[in-house]
Short mmCIF file of C-alpha atoms in Angstrom, two decimals:
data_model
loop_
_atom_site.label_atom_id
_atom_site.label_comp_id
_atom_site.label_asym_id
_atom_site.label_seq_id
_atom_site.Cartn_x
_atom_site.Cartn_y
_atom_site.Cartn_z
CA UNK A 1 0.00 0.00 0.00
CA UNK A 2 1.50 3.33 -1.30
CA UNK A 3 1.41 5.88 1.96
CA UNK A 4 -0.27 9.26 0.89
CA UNK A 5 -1.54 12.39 2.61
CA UNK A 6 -4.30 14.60 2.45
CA UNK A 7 -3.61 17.71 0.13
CA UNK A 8 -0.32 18.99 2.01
CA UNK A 9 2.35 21.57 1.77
CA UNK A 10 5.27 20.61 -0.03
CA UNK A 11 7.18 20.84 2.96
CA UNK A 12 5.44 17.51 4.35
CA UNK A 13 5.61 14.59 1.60
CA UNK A 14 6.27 10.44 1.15
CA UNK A 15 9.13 9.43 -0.66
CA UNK A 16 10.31 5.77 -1.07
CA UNK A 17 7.91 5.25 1.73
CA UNK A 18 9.33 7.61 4.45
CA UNK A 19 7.95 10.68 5.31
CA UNK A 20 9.93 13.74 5.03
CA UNK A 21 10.70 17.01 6.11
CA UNK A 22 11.54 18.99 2.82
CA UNK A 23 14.40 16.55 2.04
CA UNK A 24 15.25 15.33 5.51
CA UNK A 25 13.18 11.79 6.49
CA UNK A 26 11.42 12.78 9.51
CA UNK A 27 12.84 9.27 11.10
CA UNK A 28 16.22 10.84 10.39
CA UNK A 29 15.13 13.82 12.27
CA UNK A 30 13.81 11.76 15.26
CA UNK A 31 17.40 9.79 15.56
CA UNK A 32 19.12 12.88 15.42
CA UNK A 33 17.36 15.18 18.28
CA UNK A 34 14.93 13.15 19.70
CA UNK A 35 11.08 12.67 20.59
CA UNK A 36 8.97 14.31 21.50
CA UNK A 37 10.53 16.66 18.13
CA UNK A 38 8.68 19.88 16.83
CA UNK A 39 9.57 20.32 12.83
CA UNK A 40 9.39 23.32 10.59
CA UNK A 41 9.29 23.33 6.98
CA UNK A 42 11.26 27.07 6.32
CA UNK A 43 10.04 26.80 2.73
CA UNK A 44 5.93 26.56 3.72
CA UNK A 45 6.37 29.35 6.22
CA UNK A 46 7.77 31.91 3.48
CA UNK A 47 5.37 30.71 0.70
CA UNK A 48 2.10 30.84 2.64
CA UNK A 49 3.18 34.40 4.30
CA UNK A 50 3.97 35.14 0.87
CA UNK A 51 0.84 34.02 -0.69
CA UNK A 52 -1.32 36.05 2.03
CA UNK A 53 0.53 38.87 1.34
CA UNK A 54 0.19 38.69 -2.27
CA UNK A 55 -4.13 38.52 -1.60
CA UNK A 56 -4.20 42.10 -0.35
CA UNK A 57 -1.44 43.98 -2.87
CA UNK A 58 -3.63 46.20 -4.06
CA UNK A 59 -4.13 48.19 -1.28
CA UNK A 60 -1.88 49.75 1.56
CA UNK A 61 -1.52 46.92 4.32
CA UNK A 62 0.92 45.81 7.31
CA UNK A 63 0.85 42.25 7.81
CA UNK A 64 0.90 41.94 12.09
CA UNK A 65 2.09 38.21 12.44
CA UNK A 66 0.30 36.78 15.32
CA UNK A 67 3.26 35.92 17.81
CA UNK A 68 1.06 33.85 20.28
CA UNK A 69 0.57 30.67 17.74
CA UNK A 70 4.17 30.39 17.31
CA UNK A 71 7.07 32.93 19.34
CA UNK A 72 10.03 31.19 18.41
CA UNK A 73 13.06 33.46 17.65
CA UNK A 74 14.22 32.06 14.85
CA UNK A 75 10.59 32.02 13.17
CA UNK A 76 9.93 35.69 14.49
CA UNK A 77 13.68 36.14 12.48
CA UNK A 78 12.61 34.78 9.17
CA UNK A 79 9.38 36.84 9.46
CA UNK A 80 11.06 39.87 10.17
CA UNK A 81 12.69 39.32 7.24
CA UNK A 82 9.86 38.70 4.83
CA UNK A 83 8.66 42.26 6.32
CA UNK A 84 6.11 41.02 8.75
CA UNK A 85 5.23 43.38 11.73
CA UNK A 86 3.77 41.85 14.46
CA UNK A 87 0.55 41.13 17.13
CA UNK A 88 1.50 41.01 20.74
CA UNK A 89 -0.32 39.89 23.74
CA UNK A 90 2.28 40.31 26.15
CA UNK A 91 4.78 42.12 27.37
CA UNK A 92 7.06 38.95 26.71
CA UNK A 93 6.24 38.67 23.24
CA UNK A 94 7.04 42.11 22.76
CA UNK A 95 10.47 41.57 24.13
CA UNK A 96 10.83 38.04 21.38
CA UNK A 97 10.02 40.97 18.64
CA UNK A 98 12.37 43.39 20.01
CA UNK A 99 14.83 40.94 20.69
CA UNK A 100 14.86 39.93 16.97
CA UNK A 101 15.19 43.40 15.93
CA UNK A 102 14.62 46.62 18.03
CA UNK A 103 13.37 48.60 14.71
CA UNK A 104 10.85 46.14 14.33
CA UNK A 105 8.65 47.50 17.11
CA UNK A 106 7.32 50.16 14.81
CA UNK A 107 5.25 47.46 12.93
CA UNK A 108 3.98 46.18 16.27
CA UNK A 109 0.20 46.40 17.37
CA UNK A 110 -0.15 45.42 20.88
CA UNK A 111 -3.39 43.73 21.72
CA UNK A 112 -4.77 42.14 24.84
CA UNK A 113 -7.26 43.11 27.88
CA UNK A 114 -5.18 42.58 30.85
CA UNK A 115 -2.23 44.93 29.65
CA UNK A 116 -0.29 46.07 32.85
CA UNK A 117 2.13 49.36 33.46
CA UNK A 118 5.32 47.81 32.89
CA UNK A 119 3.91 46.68 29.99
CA UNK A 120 2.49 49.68 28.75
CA UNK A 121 5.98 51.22 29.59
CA UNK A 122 7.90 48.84 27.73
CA UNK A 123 5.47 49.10 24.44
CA UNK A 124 5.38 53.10 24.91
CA UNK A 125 9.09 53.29 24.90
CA UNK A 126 9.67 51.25 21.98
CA UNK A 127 7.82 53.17 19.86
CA UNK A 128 5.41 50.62 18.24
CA UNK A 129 2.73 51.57 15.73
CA UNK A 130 -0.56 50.88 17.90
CA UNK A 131 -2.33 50.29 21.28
CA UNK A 132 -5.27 48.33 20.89
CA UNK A 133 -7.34 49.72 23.69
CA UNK A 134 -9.94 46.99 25.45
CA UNK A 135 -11.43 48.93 28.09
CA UNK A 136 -11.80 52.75 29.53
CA UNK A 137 -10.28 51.64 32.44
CA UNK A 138 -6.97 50.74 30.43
CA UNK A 139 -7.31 53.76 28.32
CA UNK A 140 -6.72 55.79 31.95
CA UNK A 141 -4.12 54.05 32.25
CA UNK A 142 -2.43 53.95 29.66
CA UNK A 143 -2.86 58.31 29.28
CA UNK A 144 -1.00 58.32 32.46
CA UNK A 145 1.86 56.25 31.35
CA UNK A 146 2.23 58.24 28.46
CA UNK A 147 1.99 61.84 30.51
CA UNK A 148 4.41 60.60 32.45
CA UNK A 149 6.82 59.22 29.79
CA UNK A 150 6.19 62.29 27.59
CA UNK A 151 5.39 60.17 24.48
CA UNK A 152 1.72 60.55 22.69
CA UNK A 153 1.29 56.64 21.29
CA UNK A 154 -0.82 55.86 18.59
CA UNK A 155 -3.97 54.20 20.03
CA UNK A 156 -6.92 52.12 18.49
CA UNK A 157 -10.06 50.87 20.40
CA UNK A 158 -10.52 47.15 19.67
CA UNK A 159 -14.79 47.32 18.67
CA UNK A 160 -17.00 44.64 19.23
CA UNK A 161 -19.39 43.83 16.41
CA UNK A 162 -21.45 41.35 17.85
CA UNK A 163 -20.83 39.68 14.66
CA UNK A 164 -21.35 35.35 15.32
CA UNK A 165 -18.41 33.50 13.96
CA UNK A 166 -18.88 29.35 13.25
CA UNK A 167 -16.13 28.33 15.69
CA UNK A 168 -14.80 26.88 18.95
CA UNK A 169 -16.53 29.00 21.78
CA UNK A 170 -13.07 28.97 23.11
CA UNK A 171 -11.68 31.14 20.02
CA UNK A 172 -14.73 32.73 19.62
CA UNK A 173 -14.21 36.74 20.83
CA UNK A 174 -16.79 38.85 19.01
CA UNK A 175 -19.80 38.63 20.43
CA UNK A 176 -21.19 40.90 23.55
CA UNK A 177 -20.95 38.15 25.63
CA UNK A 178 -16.67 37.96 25.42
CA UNK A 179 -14.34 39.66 27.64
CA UNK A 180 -12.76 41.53 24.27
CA UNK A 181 -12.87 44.62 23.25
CA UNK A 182 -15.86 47.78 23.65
CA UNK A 183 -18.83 47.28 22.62
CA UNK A 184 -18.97 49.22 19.25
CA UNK A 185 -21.98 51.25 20.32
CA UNK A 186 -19.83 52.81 23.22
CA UNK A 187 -16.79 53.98 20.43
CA UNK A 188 -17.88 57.08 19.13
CA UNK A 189 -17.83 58.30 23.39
CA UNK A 190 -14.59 56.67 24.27
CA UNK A 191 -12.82 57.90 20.70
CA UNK A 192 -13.67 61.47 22.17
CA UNK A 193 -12.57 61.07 25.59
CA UNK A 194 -9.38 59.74 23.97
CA UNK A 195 -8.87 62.64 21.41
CA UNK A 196 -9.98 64.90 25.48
CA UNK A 197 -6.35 63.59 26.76
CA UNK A 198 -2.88 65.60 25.88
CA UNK A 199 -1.26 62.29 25.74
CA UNK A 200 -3.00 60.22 23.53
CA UNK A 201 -3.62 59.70 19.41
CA UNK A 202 -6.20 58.15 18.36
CA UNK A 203 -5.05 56.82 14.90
CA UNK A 204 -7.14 53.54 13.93
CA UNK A 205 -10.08 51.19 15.09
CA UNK A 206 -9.28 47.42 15.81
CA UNK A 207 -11.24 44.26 15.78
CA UNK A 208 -10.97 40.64 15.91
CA UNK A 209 -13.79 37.95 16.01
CA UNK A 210 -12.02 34.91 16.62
CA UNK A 211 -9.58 32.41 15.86
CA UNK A 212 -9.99 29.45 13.25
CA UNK A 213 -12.78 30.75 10.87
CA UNK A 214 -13.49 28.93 7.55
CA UNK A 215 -16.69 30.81 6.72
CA UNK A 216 -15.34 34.63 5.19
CA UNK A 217 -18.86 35.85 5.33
CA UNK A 218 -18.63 37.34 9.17
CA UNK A 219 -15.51 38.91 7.96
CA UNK A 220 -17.64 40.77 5.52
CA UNK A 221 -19.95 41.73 8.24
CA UNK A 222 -17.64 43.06 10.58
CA UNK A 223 -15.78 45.14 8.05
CA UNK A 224 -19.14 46.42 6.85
CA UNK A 225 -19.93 47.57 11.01
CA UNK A 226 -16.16 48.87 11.22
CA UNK A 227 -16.38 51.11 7.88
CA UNK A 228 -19.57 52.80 9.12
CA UNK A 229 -18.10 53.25 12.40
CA UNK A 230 -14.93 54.60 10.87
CA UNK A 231 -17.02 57.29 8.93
CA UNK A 232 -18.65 58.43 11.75
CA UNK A 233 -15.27 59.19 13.86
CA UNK A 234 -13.87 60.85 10.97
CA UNK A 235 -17.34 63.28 10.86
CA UNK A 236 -16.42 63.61 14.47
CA UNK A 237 -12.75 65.23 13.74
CA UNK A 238 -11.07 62.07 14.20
CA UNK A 239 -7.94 61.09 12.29
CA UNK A 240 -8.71 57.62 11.56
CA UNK A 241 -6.08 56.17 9.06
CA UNK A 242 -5.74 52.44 10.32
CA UNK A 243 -8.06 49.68 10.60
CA UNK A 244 -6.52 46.54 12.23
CA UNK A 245 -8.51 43.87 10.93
CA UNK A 246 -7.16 41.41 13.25
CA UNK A 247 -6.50 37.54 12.21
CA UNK A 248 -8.76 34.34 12.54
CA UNK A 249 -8.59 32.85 9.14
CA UNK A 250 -8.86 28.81 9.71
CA UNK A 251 -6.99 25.99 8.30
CA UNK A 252 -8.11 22.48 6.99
CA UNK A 253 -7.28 20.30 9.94
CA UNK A 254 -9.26 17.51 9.28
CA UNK A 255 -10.31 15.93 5.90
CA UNK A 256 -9.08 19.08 4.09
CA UNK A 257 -6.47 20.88 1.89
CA UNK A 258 -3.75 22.58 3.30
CA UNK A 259 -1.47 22.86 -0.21
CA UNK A 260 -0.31 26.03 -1.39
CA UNK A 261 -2.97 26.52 -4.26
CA UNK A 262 -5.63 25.85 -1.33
CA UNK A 263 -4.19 28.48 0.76
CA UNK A 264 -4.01 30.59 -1.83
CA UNK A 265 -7.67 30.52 -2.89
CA UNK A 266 -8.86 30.76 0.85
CA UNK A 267 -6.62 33.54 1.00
CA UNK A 268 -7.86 35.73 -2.06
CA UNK A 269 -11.92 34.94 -0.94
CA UNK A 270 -10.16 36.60 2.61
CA UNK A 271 -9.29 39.63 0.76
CA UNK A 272 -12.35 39.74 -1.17
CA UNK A 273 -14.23 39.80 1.99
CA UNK A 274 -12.44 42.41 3.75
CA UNK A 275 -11.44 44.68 1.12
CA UNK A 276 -14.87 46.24 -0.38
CA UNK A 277 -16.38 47.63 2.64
CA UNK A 278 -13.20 49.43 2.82
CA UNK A 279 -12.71 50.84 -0.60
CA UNK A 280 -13.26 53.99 -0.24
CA UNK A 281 -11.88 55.26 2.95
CA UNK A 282 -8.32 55.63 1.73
CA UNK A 283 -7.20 53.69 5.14
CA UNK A 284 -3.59 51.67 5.83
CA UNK A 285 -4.82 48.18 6.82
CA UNK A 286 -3.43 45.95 9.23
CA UNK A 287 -4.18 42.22 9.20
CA UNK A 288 -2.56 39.60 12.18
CA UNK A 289 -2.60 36.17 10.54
CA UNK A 290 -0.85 33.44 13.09
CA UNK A 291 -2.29 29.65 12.25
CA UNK A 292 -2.85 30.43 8.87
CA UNK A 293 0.94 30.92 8.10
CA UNK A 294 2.50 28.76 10.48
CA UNK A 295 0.01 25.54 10.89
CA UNK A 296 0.66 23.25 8.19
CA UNK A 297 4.41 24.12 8.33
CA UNK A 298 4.71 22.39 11.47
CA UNK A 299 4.64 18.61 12.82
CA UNK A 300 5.20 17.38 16.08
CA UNK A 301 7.08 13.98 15.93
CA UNK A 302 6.49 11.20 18.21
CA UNK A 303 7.42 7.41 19.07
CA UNK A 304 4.92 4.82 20.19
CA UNK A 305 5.76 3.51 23.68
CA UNK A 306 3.42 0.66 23.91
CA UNK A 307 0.34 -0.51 22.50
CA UNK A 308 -2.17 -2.18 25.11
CA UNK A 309 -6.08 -3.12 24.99
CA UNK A 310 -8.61 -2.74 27.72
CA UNK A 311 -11.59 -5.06 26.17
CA UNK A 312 -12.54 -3.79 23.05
CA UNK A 313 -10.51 -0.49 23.21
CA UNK A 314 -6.29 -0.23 21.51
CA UNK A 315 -4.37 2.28 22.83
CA UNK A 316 -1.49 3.63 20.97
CA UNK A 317 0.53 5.36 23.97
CA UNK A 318 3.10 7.72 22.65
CA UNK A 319 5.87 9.74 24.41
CA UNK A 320 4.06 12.63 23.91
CA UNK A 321 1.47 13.99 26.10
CA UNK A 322 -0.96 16.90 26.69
CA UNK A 323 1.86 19.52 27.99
CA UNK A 324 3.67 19.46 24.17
CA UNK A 325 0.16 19.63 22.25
CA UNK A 326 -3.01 20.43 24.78
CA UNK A 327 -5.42 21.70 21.56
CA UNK A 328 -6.70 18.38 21.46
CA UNK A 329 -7.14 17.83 25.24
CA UNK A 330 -8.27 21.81 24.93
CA UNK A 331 -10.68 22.29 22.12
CA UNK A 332 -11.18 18.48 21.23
CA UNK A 333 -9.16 19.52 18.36
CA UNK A 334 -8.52 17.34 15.27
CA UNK A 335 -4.97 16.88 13.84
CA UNK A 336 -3.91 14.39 11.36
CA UNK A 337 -1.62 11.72 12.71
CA UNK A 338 -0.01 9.70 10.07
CA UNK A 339 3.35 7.06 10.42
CA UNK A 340 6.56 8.12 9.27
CA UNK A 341 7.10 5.01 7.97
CA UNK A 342 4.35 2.88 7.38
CA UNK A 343 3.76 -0.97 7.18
CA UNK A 344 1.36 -1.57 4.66
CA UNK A 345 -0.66 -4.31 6.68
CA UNK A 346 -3.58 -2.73 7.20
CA UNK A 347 -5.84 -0.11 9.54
CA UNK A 348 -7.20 -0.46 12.93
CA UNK A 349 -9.19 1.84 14.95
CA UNK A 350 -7.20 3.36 17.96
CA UNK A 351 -7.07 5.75 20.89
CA UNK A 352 -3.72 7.79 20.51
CA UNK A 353 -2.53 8.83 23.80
CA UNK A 354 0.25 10.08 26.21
CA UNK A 355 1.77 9.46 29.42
CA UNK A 356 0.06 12.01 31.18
CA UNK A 357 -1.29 11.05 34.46
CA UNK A 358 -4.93 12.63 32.99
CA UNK A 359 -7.75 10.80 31.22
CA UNK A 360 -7.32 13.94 28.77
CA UNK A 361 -4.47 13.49 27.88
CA UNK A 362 -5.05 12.52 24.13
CA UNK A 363 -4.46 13.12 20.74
CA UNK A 364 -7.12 11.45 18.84
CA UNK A 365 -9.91 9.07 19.61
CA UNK A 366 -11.36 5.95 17.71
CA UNK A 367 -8.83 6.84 15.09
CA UNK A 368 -8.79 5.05 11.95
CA UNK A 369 -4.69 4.51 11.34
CA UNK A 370 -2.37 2.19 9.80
CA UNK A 371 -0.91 -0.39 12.25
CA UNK A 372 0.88 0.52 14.39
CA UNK A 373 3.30 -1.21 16.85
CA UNK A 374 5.83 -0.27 19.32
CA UNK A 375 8.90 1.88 18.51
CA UNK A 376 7.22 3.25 15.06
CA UNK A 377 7.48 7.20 15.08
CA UNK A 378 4.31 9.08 14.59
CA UNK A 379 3.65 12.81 13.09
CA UNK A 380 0.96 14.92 14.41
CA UNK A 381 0.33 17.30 11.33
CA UNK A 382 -0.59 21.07 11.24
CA UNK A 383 1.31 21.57 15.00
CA UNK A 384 3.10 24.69 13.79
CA UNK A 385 0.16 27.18 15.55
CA UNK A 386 -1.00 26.83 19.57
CA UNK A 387 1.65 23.64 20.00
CA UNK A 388 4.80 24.71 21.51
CA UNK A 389 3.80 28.19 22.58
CA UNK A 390 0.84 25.73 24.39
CA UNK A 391 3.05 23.67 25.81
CA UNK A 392 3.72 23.09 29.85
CA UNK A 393 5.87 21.44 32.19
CA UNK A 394 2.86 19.11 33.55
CA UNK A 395 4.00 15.85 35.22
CA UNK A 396 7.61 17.59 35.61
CA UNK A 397 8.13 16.92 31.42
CA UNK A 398 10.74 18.87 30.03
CA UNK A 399 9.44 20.27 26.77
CA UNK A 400 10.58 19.19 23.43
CA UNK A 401 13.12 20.07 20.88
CA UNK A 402 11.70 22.36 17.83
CA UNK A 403 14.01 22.21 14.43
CA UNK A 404 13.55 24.14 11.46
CA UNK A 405 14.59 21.91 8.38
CA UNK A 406 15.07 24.06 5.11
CA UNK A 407 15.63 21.65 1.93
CA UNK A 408 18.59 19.20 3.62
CA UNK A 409 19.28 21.18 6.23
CA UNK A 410 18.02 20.81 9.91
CA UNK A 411 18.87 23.74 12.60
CA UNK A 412 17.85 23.08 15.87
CA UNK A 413 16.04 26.55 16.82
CA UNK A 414 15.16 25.72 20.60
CA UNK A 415 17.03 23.07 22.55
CA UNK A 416 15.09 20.19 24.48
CA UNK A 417 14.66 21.31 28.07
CA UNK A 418 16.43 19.26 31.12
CA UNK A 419 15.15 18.31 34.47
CA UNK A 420 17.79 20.62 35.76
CA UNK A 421 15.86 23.57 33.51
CA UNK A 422 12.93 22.85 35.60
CA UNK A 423 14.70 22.90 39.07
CA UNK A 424 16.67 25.81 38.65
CA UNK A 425 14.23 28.43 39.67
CA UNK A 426 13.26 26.85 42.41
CA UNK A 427 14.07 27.07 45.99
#
């Protein structure tokens, strides 16, 4: 039996029955550094950021990469390169970006509800392009930072449409109902008490509706809310010249295709859904992709341990658990789990699992896959977005490995972690 895969980047393909990373057998990989492993195909993270970019040339746009699915340094590197800005959360993941490079900072939109002073001071100082504002308490806040750092940032006010998005109520953020953003119906009074303070510019309205969207139409929706909205401010004597139009486009996890000339359609019915509620208001947009560029170029590689039945159930138990990939545990999430090398003798239906002392602690359930026995190395496909920056030290595991394999080459980009990693801070 000839081993396939569904639709896949180029970066993830059988040859002479192996599975490979680019040109590097991902059982090569797993002898050389190790499993639990993280991969990275280089070459699908610079086409699909190209490709997205490429959907929304016609008009003047920032791509803000979203540095919560994936904050390696190395990645954030490449990106920086490919003249990404960036989405922060944190004042951490600001400090990845400006680690990388300081001048980078000036494409960064920082986003988040729980933003503290430090962080504020951090962000302020640096210089970077936009505040997304969640709350009038934070926009107090933040105008005293700035009086007393002398520096007038840029500001937005992250708007909630109230616009339903077909998704995991986890991911889901744009309904009244979420802890995100102002309610769009309170903007017009908070823009003015913003535009009221010495030390504050309000420059651009924000908004984001939620993480792993397939459907473009409540993109259309939202835009449609935001371009009215943006109208009004500017009758108001606002100088509104951004829109961020935040991230959420989905991926094909399951029974789906994630090659380049998939992504590239999804991305182009993207752009047609944002892009004509917006035509003529002459704005800069700024759009903060995460999963959709870094997903499919990523695998998490793993070894089967043991395979054991408990009456009619097979478990597949793997050295990886729930603290290096928790979506499934999470969000029931589905990936695609295929063998690196596989026998040809058949399917079975399986519970894949780890070691973690938790009944959770699984990767896929009643799982049609090729037999498997112990010692075989697994892939969990489309890991590159919410695995490693998900990851924990649960059950005192040291986290794994992450390589970034461009054609033959393989650079190991974060080290595996030691026991004595996870005892040194403590006392």
């Amino acid at each position: 039996m000839k081993p396939s895969l569904p639709s896949r980047p180029p970066g993830f393909v059988y040859k002479s029955n192996k599975l490979h990373v680019e040109k590097i057998a991902a059982s090569d990989l797993a002898r050389r550094f190790g499993t639990p492993l993280y991969t990275y195909s280089a070459t699908t993270i610079r086409e699909r950021f190209d490709i997205f970019n490429r959907a929304f040339g016609k008009v003047p746009h920032t791509i803000c990469y979203s540095v919560k699915a994936n904050s390696n340094l190395t990645i954030l590197k490449m990106l920086v390169k490919l003249g990404s800005g960036f989405d922060v959360v944190s004042g951490g993941e600001l400090e990845r970006v400006l680690v990388v490079d300081k001048k980078a900072a000036k494409k960064v939109v920082f986003s988040g509800v729980g933003k503290t002073a430090p962080e504020m001071d951090l962000a302020i100082k640096s210089d970077i392009l936009l505040f997304n504002i969640e709350s009038e308490s934070e926009l107090e806040l933040l105008a005293s930072r700035a009086s007393k750092l002398r520096k007038k940032p840029r500001i937005a006010f992250r708007v909630n449409p109230d616009v339903p998005a077909e998704t995991h109520p986890y991911i889901s953020t744009g309904l009244r109902e979420h802890k995100f953003g102002v309610p769009i119906t309170d903007a017009a009074l908070l823009y003015a008490q913003a535009a009221s303070t010495e030390w504050l510019e309000p420059a651009g309205v924000s908004v984001h509706i939620g993480s792993q969207i397939t459907d473009v139409a409540p993109f259309n929706a939202t835009m449609e809310r935001v371009a009215d909205l943006v109208r009004g401010l500017r009758a108001q004597g606002h100088n509104i010249r951004l829109i961020d139009g935040g991230g959420g486009l989905g991926i094909a996890y399951r029974d789906g295709d994630t090659s380049l000339k998939a992504f590239e359609a999804s991305a182009k019915n993207y752009s047609a859904a944002l892009l004509p509620p917006l035509n003529s208001l002459g704005i800069h947009l700024l759009l903060e992709p995460g999963r959709a560029i870094i997903g499919p170029a990523g695998a998490l590689l793993t070894r089967v341990v043991y395979s054991k039945k408990n009456g009619r159930k097979t478990f597949v138990i793997v050295d990886a658990g729930m603290n290096d990939l928790i979506r499934p545990a999470l969000y029931g999430a589905y990936h695609e789990i295929v063998a690196a090398e596989p026998r040809g003798t058949g399917a079975e239906t399986v519970d894949v699992v780890g070691p973690v002392c938790e009944t959770g602690d699984f990767f896929a359930r009643d799982r049609e896959l090729t037999h498997l026995e112990e010692g075989d190395l697994v892939a969990i496909l489309d890991a590159g977005a919410y695995g490693m920056s998900q990851t924990s030290n649960y059950n005192t595991r040291p986290r794994p490995a992450e390589v970034l394999v461009e054609g033959s080459r393989a650079k190991v980009v974060r080290r595996r972690e030691t026991i004595k990693d996870l005892l040194g801070p403590e006392r």
